[in-house]
Tab-separated table of C-alpha atoms and ligand atoms in Angstrom:
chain	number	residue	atom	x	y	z
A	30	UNK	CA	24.208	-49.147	-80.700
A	31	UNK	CA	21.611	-47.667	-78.689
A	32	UNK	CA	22.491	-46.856	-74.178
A	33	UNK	CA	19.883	-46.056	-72.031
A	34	UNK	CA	20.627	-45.466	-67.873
A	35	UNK	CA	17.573	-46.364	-65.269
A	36	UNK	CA	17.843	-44.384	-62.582
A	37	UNK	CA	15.747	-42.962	-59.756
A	38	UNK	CA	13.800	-39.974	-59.588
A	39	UNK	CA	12.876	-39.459	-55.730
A	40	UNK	CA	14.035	-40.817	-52.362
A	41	UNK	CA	15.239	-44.200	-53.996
A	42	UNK	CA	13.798	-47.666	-53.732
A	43	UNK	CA	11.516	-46.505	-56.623
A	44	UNK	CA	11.429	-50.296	-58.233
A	45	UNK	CA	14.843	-49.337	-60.427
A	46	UNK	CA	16.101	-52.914	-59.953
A	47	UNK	CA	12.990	-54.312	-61.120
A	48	UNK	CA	12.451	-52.361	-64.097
A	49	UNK	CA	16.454	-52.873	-64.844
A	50	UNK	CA	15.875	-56.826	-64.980
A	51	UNK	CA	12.753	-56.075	-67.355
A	52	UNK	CA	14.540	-54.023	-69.620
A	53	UNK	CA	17.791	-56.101	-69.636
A	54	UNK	CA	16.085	-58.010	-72.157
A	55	UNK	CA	16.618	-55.716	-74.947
A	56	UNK	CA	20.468	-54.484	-73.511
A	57	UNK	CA	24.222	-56.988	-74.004
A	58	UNK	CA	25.609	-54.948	-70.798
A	59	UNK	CA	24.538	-53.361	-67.843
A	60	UNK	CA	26.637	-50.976	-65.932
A	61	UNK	CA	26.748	-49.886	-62.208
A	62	UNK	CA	28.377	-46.650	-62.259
A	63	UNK	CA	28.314	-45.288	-58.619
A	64	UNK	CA	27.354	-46.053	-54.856
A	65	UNK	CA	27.994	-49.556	-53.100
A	66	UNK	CA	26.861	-52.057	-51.139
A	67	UNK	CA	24.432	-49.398	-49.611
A	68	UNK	CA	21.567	-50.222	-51.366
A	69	UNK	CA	18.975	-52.700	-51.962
A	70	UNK	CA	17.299	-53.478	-55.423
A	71	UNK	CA	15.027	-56.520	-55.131
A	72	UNK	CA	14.589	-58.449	-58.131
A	73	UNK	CA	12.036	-61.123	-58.328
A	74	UNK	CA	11.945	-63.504	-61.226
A	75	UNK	CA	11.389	-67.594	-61.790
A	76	UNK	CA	14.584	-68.055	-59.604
A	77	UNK	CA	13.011	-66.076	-56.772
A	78	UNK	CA	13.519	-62.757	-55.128
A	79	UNK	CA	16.710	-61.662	-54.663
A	80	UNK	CA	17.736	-58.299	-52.915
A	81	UNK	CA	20.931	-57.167	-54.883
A	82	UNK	CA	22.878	-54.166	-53.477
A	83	UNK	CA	26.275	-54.129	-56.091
A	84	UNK	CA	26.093	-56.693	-58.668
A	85	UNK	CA	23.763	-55.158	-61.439
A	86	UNK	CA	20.404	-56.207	-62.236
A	87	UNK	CA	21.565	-58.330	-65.685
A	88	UNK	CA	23.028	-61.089	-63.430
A	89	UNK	CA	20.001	-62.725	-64.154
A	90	UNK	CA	19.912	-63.009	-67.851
A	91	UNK	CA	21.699	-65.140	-69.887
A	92	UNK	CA	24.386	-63.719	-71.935
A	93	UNK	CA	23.746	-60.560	-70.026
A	94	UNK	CA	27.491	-58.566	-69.399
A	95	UNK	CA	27.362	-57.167	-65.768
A	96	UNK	CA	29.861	-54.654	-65.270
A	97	UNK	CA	31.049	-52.645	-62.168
A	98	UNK	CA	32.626	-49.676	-63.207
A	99	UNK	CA	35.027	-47.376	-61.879
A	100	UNK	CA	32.355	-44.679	-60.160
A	101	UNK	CA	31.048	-47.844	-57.858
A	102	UNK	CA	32.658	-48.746	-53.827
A	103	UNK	CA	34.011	-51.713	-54.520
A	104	UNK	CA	33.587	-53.478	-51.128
A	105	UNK	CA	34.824	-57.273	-51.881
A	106	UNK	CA	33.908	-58.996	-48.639
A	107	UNK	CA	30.197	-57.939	-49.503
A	108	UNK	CA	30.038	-58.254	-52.944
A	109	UNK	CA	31.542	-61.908	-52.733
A	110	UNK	CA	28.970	-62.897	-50.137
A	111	UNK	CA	26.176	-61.641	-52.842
A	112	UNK	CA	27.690	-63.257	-55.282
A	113	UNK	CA	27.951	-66.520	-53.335
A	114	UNK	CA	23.845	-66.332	-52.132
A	115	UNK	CA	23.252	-65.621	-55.799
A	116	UNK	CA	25.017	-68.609	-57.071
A	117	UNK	CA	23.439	-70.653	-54.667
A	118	UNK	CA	20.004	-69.781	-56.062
A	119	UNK	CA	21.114	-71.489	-59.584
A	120	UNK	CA	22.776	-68.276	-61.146
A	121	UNK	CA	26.300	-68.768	-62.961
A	122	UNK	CA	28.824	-66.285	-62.337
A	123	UNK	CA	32.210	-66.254	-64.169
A	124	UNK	CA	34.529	-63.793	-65.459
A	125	UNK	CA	32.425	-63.523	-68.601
A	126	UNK	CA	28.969	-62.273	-67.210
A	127	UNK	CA	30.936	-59.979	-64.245
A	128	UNK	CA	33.848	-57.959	-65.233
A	129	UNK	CA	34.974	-55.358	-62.226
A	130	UNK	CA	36.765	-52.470	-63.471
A	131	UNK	CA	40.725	-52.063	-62.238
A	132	UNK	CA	40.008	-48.675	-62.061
A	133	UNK	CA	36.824	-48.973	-59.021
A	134	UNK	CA	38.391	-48.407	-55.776
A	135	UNK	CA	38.375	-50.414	-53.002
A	136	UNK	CA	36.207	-50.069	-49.883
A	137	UNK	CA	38.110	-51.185	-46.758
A	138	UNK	CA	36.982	-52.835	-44.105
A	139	UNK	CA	38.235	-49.524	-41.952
A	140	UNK	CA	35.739	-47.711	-44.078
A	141	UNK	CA	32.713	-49.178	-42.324
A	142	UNK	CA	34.319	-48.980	-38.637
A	143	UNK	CA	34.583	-44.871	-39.251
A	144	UNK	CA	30.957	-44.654	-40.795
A	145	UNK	CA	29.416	-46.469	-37.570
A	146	UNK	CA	31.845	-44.207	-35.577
A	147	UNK	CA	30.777	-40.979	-37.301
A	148	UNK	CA	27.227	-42.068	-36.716
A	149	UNK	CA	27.563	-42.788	-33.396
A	150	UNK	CA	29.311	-39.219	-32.395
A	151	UNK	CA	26.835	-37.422	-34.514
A	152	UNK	CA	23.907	-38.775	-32.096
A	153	UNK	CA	20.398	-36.985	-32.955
A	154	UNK	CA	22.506	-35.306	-35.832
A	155	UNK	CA	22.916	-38.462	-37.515
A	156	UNK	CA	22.877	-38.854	-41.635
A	157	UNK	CA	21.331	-42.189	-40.994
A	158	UNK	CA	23.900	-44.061	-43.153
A	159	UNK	CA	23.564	-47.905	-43.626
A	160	UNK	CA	26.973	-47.863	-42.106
A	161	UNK	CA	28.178	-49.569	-45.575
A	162	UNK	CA	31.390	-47.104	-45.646
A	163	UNK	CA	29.793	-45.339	-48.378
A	164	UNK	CA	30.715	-41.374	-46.327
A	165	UNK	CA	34.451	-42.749	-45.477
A	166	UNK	CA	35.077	-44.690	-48.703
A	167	UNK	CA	34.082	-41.806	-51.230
A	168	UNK	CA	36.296	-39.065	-49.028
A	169	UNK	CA	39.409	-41.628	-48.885
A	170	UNK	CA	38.861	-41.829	-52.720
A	171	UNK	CA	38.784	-38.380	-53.281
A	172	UNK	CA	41.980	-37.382	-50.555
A	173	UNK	CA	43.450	-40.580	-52.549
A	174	UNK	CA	43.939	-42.730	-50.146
A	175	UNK	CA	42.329	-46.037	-50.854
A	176	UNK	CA	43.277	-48.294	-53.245
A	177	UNK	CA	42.197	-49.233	-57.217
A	178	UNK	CA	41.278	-52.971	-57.785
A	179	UNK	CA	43.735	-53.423	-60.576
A	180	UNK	CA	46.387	-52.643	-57.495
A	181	UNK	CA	45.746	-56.225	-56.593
A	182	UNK	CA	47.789	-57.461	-59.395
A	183	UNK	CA	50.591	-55.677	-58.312
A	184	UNK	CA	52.051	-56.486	-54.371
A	185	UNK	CA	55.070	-54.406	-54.188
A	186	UNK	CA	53.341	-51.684	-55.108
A	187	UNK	CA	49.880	-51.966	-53.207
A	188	UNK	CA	52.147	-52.483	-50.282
A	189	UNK	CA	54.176	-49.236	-50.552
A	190	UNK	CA	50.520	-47.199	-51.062
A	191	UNK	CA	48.609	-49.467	-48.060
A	192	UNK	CA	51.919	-48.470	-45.984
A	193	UNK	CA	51.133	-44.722	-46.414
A	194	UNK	CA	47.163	-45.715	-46.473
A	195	UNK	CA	47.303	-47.238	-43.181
A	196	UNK	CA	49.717	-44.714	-41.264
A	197	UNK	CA	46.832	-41.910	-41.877
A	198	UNK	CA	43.686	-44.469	-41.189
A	199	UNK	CA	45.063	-45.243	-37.727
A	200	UNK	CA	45.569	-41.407	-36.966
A	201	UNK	CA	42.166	-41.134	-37.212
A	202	UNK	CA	41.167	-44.249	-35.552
A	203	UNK	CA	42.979	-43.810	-32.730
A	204	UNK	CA	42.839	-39.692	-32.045
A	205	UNK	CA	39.797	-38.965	-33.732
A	206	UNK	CA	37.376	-42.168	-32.367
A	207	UNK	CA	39.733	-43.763	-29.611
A	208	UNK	CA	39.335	-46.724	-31.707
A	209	UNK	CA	41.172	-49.807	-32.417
A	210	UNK	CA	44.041	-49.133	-35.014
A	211	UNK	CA	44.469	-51.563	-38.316
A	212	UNK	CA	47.931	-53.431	-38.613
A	213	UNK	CA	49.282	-54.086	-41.722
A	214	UNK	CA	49.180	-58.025	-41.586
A	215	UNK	CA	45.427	-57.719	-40.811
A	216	UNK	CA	44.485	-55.569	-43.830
A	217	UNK	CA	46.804	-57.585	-46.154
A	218	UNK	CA	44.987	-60.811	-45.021
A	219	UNK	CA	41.970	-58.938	-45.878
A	220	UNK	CA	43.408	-58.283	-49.054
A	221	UNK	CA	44.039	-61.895	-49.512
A	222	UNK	CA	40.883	-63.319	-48.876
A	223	UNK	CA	38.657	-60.914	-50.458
A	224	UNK	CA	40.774	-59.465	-52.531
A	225	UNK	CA	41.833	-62.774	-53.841
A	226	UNK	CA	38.277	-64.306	-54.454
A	227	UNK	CA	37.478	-61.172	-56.946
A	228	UNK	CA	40.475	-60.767	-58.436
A	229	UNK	CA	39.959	-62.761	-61.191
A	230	UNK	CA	36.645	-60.577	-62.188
A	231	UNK	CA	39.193	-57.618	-62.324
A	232	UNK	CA	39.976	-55.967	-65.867
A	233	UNK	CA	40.340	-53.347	-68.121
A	234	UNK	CA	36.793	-53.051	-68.377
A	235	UNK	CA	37.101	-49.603	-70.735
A	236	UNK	CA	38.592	-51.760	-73.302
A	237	UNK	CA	36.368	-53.977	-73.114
A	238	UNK	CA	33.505	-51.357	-73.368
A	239	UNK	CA	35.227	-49.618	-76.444
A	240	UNK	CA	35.086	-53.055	-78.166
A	241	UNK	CA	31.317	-53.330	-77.274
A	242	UNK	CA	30.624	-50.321	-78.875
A	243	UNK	CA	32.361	-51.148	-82.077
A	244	UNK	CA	30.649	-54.109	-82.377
A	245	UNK	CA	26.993	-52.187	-81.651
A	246	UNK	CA	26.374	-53.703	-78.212
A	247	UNK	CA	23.646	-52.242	-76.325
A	248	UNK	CA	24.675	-50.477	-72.925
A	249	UNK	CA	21.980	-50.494	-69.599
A	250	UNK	CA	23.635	-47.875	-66.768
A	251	UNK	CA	21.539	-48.386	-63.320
A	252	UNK	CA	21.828	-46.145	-60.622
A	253	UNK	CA	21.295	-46.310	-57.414
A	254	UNK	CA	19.485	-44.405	-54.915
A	255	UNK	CA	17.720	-41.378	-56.653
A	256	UNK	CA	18.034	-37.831	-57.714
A	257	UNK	CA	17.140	-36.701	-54.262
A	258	UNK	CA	20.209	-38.457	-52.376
A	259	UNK	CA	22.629	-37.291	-55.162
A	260	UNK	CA	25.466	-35.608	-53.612
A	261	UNK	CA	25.184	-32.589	-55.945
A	262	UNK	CA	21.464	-32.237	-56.764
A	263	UNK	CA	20.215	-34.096	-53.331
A	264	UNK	CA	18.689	-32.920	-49.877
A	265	UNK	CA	22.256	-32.348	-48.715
A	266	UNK	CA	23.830	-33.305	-46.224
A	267	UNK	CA	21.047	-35.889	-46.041
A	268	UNK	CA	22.448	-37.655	-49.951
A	269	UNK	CA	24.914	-40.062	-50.226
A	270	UNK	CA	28.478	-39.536	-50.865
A	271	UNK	CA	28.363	-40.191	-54.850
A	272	UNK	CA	26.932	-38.824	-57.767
A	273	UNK	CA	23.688	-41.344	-58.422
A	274	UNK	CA	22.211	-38.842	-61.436
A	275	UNK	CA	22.303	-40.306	-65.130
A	276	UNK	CA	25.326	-37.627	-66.023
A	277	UNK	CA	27.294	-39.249	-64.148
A	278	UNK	CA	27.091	-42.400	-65.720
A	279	UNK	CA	29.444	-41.680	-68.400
A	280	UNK	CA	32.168	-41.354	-65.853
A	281	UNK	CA	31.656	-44.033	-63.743
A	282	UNK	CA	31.072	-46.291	-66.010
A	283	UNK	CA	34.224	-46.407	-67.983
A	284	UNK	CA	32.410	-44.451	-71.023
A	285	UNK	CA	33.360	-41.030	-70.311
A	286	UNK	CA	31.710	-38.602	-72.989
A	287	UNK	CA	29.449	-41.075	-74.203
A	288	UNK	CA	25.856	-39.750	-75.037
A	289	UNK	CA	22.786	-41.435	-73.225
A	290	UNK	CA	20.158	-42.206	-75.281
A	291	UNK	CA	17.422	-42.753	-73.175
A	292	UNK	CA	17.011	-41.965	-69.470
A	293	UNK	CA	14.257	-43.478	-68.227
A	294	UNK	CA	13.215	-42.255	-64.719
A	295	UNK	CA	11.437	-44.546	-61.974
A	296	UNK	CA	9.043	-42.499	-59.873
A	297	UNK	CA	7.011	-44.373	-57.382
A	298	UNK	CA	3.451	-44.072	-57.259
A	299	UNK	CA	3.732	-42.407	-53.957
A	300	UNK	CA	6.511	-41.631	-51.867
A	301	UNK	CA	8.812	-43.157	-49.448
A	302	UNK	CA	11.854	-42.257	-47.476
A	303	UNK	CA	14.612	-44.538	-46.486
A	304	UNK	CA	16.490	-42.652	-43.590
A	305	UNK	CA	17.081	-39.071	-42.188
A	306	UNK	CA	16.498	-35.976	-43.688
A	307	UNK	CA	13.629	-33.590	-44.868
A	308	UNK	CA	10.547	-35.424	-46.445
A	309	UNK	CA	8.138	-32.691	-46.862
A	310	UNK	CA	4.883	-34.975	-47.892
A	311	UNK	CA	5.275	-37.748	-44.957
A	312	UNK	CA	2.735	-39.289	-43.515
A	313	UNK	CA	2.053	-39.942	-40.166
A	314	UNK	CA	-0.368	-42.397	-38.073
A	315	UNK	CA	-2.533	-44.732	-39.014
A	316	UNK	CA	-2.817	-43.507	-43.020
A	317	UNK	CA	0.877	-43.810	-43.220
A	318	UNK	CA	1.195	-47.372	-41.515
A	319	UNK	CA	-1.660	-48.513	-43.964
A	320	UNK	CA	0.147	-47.236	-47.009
A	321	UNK	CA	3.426	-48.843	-45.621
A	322	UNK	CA	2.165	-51.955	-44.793
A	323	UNK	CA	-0.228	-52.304	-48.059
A	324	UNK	CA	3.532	-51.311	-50.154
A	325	UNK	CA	5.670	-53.809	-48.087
A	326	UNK	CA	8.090	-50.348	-47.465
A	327	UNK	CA	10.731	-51.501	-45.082
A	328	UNK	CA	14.376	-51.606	-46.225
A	329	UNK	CA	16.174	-54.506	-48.989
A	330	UNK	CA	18.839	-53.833	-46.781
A	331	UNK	CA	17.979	-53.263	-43.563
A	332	UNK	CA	14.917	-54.247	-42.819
A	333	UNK	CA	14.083	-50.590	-41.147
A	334	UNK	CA	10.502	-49.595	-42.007
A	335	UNK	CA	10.740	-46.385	-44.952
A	336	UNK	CA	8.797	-43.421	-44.176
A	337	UNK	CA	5.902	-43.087	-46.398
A	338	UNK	CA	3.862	-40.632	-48.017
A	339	UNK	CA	1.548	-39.389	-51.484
A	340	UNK	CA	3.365	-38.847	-54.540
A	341	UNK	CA	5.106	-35.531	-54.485
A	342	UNK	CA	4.817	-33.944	-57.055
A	343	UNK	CA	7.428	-30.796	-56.343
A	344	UNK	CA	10.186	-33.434	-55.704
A	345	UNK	CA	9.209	-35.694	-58.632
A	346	UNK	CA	9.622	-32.409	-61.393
A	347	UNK	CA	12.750	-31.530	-59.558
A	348	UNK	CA	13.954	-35.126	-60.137
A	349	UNK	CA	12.724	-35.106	-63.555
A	350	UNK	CA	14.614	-32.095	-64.269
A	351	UNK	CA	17.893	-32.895	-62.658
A	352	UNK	CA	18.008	-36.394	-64.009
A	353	UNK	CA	16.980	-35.032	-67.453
A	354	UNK	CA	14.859	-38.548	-67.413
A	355	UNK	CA	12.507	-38.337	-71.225
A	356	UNK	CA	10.894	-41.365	-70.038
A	357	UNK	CA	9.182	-42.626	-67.021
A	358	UNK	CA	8.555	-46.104	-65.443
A	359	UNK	CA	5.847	-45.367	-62.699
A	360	UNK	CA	6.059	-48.263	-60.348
A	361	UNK	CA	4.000	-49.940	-57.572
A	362	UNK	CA	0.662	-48.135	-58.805
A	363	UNK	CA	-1.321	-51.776	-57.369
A	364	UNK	CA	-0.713	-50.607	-54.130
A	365	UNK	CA	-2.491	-47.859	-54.114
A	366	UNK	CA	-5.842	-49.600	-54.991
A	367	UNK	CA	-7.137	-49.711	-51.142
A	368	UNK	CA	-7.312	-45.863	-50.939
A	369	UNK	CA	-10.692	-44.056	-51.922
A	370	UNK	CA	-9.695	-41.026	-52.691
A	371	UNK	CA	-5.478	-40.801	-53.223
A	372	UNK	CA	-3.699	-38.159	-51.618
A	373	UNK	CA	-1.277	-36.119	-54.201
A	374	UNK	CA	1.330	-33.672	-52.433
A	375	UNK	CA	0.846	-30.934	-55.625
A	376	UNK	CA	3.006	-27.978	-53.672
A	377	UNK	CA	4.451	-26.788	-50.974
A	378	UNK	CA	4.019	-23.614	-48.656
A	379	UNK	CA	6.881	-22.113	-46.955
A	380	UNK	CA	6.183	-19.417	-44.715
A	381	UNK	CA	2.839	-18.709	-46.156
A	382	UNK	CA	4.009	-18.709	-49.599
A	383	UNK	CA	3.085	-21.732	-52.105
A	384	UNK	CA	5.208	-22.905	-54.567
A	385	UNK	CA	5.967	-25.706	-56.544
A	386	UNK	CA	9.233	-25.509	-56.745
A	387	UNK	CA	11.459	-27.903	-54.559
A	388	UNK	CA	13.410	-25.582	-52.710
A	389	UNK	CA	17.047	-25.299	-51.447
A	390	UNK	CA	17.773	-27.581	-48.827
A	391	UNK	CA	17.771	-25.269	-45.569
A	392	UNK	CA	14.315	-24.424	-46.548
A	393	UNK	CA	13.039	-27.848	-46.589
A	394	UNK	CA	12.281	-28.244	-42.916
A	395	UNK	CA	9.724	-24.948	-43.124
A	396	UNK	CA	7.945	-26.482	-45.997
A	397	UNK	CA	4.556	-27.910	-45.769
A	398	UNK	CA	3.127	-30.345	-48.266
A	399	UNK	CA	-0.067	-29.079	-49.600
A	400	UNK	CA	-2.390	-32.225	-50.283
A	401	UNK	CA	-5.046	-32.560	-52.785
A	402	UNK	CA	-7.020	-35.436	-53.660
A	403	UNK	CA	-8.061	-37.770	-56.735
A	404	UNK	CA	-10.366	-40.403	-57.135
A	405	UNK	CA	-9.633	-43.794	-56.382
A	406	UNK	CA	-10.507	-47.085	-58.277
A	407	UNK	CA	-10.719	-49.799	-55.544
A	408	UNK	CA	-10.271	-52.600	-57.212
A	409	UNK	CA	-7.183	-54.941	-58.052
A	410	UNK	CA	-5.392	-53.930	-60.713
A	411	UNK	CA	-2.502	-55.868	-60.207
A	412	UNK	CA	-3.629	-58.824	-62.983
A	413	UNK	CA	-4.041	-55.698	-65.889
A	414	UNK	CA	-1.909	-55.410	-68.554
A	415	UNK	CA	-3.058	-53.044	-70.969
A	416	UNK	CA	-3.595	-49.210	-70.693
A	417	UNK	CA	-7.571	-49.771	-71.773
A	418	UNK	CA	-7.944	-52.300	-68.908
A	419	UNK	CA	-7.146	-50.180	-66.085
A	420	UNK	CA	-9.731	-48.302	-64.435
A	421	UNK	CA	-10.388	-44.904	-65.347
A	422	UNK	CA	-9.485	-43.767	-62.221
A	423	UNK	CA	-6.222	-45.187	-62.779
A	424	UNK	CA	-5.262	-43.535	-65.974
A	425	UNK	CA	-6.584	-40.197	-64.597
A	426	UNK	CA	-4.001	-40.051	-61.950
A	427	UNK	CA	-1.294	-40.771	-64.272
A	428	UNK	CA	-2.491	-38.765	-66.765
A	429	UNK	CA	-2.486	-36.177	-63.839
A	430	UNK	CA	0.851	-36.955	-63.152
A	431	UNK	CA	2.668	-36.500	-66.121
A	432	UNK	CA	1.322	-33.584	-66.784
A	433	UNK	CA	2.749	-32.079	-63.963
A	434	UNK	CA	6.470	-33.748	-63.859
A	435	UNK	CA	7.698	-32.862	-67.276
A	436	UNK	CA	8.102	-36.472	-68.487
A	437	UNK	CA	6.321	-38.803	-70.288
A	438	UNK	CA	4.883	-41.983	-68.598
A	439	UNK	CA	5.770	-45.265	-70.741
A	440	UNK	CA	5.838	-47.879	-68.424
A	441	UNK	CA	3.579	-48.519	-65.593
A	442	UNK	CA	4.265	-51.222	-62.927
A	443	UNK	CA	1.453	-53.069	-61.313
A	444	UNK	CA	3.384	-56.369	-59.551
A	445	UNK	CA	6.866	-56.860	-58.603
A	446	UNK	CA	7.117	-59.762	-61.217
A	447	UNK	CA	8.794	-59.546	-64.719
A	448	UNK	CA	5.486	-59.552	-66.435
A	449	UNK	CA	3.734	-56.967	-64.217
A	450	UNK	CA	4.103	-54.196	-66.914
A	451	UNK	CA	1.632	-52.251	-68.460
A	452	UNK	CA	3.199	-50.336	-72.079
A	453	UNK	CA	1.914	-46.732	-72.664
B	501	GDP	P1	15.145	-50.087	-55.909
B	501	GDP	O1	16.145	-49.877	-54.824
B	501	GDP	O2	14.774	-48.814	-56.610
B	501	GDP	O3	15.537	-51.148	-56.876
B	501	GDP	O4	13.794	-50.565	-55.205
B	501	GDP	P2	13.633	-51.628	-54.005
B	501	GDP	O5	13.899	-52.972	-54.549
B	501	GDP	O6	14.393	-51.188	-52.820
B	501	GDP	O7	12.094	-51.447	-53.643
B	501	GDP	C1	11.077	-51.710	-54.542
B	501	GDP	C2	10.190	-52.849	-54.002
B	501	GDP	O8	8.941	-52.831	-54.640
B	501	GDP	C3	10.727	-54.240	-54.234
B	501	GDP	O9	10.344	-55.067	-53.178
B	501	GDP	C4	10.052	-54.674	-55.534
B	501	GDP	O10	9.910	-56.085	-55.669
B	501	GDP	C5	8.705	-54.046	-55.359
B	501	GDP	N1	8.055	-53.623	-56.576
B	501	GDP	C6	8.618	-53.009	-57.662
B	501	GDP	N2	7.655	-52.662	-58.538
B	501	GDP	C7	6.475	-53.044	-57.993
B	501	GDP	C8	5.109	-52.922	-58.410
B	501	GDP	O11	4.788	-52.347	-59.450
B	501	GDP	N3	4.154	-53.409	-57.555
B	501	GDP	C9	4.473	-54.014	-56.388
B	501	GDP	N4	3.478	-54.473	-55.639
B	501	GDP	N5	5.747	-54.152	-55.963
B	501	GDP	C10	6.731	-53.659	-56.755
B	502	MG	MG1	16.308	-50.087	-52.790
């Protein structure tokens, strides 16, 4: 049995889904442990591209168990709309390639009403959420008061909790927001519908995993969103409301104690920035609208254009570090072949002071990136597939980089395609 967990190592949207659905190949299960229907991972293979946000990258592969465990927001209107574009792109989808864990809780539809309502009071102070109910979802698990999947198999007593559920939901609706309140028949029909269409994906999916593990199955765990948005390790309050770092993925997978392997780290070749909060190496103007246009950089979910910048290589060692990643996939370095000379964020100042350190959050917004540059290689790179092939230039600046993150570089991504892989 060998487990390995993907995961992100800066801002998110480093390429995780994409280098998920090329490692699949070697894995019988891949586990979503955390986060919802927040983000987007875009996979592109011979069925075409698809931007998943909760059902895991194996989907795709046959034979491939796709698991969502107990640490993820289980929002069932959304995930059975993915579920329905997916199978209408030629994927099968049955209770043998997705198993939902009884113990993930249930995002309710209330959950994204009070996220766009918290946004919308907090103005200019916003967290700029993707209004998923990711904020209001992950408190309500934590004060208990949302509901487990596995409830759905048992009416009397969902009923007695929703009773309690919903009594404390409309308080806040209606005194906190002046708001519309929920009544019960609406959230049960809810229930019904959504609830209904997933329920038969619902199990005891630690059982199931214990079994697998007897029997030597390989385990995947992908994240989502990186180390920087973790709500422990993250640029709080600008993370999300989950932990998205690999030691976490024991817990919500349904594994709890279970040793990771392997956790391999996607950094991007540069940076981007999906939302608010401090991003010390941004760029601004025209370089930063080339970079984002040459990268394609606006949201799988929302279409928003992502702040860009250089690699940075502060954040990148702090995600290294907090993710304990002893392997990294560096992704998207083919976009990066229009530059001459490639900016590298290699430390910050803060009042006067350099370091490279990534510094506690309240510090962030003093901190300026200082930028250094590396030779270029101007030409396409995106057809190479060997280490010896690309352009010295190339290898320099991720030789450069790994000697400054604390990780080891193994895979290098030069196309969004399955193939587009180079092996170090
Ligand atoms: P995730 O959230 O970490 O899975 O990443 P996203 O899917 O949000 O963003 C990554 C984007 O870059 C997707 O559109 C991928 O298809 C694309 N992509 C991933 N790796 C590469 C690469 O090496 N080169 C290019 N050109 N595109 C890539
Ligand atoms: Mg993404």
């Amino acid at each position: 049995m060998s487990n390995c967990a993907i995961v992100g190592i800066n801002w998110g949207d480093e390429g995780k889904g994409r280098i998920v659905d090329l490692i699949t190949q070697d894995y019988d299960i891949v586990i979503r442990y955390q986060g919802g229907g927040n983000a987007g991972h875009t996979v592109v293979n011979d069925l075409g591209k698809f931007a998943l946000h909760l059902l895991p990258s194996g989907i795709f592969r046959d034979g491939v168990v796709n698991i969502l465990g107990n640490g993820v927001a289980l929002d069932c209107e959304n995930l059975w709309r993915e579920m329905e574009d997916v199978e209408s792109k030629g994927v099968k989808i049955t209770p043998d390639n997705l198993k939902i864990s009884e113990r993930a809780s249930l995002l309710l539809p209330w959950h994204r009403e009070l996220d766009a309502l918290e946004e919308t009071r907090l103005k200019d102070q916003k967290y700029g959420s993707t209004k998923q109910g990711i904020a209001p979802f992950y408190s309500d698990k934590y004060r208990k008061k949302t509901i487990m999947a596995g409830e759905l198999f048992y009416p009397e007593y969902l009923q007695a909790r929703l009773k309690n559920i919903l009594e404390w939901e409309n308080l806040i609706l209606e005194n906190i927001y002046h708001a519309p309140v929920w009544s019960m028949d609406k959230i049960l029909n809810w229930l019904e519908e959504y609830g209904g269409k997933i329920r038969p994906f619902i199990c005891d999916t630690g059982v199931f995993l214990k079994d697998s593990i007897k029997q030597d199955k390989n385990i995947l765990f992908e994240a989502q969103l990186g180390a920087l948005r973790d709500l422990d390790y993250g640029i709080y309050p600008y993370t999300t409301s989950s932990n998205a770092i690999a030691a976490y993925a024991p817990v919500g997978s349904g594994l709890p104690g279970i040793k990771i392997n392997k956790i391999i780290g996607v950094v991007k070749a540069y940076s981007t920035c999906a939302g608010e909060g401090p991003f010390v190496c941004e760029l601004f103007g025209e370089e930063a609208d080339k970079l984002r246009e040459a990268g394609h950089e606006y949201g799988a979910k929302t279409g928003r254009p992502r702040r860009v910048g250089p690699i940075d290589i502060p954040a990148t060692r702090y995600g290294v570090r907090v993710q304990n990643a002893n392997s990294i996939a560096l992704t998207k370095l083919d976009i990066l072949s229009y530059l001459d000379k490639i900016p590298v964020c290699t430390r910050y100042k803060i009042k006067n002071q350099e370091t490279e350190e990534f510094p506690f959050p309240a510090l962030l917004n003093q901190a300026e990136p200082v930028i250094e540059y590396l030779p270029g290689w101007r030409r396409d790179i995106s057809g190479v597939r060997s280490w010896d092939d690309l352009p010295k230039e190339a290898r320099d600046y991720i030789n450069y980089i790994e000697s400054k993150i604390g990780a080891d570089i193994h895979y290098i991504s030069v196309g969004p395609e399955r193939d587009a892989i180079i092996l170090k």
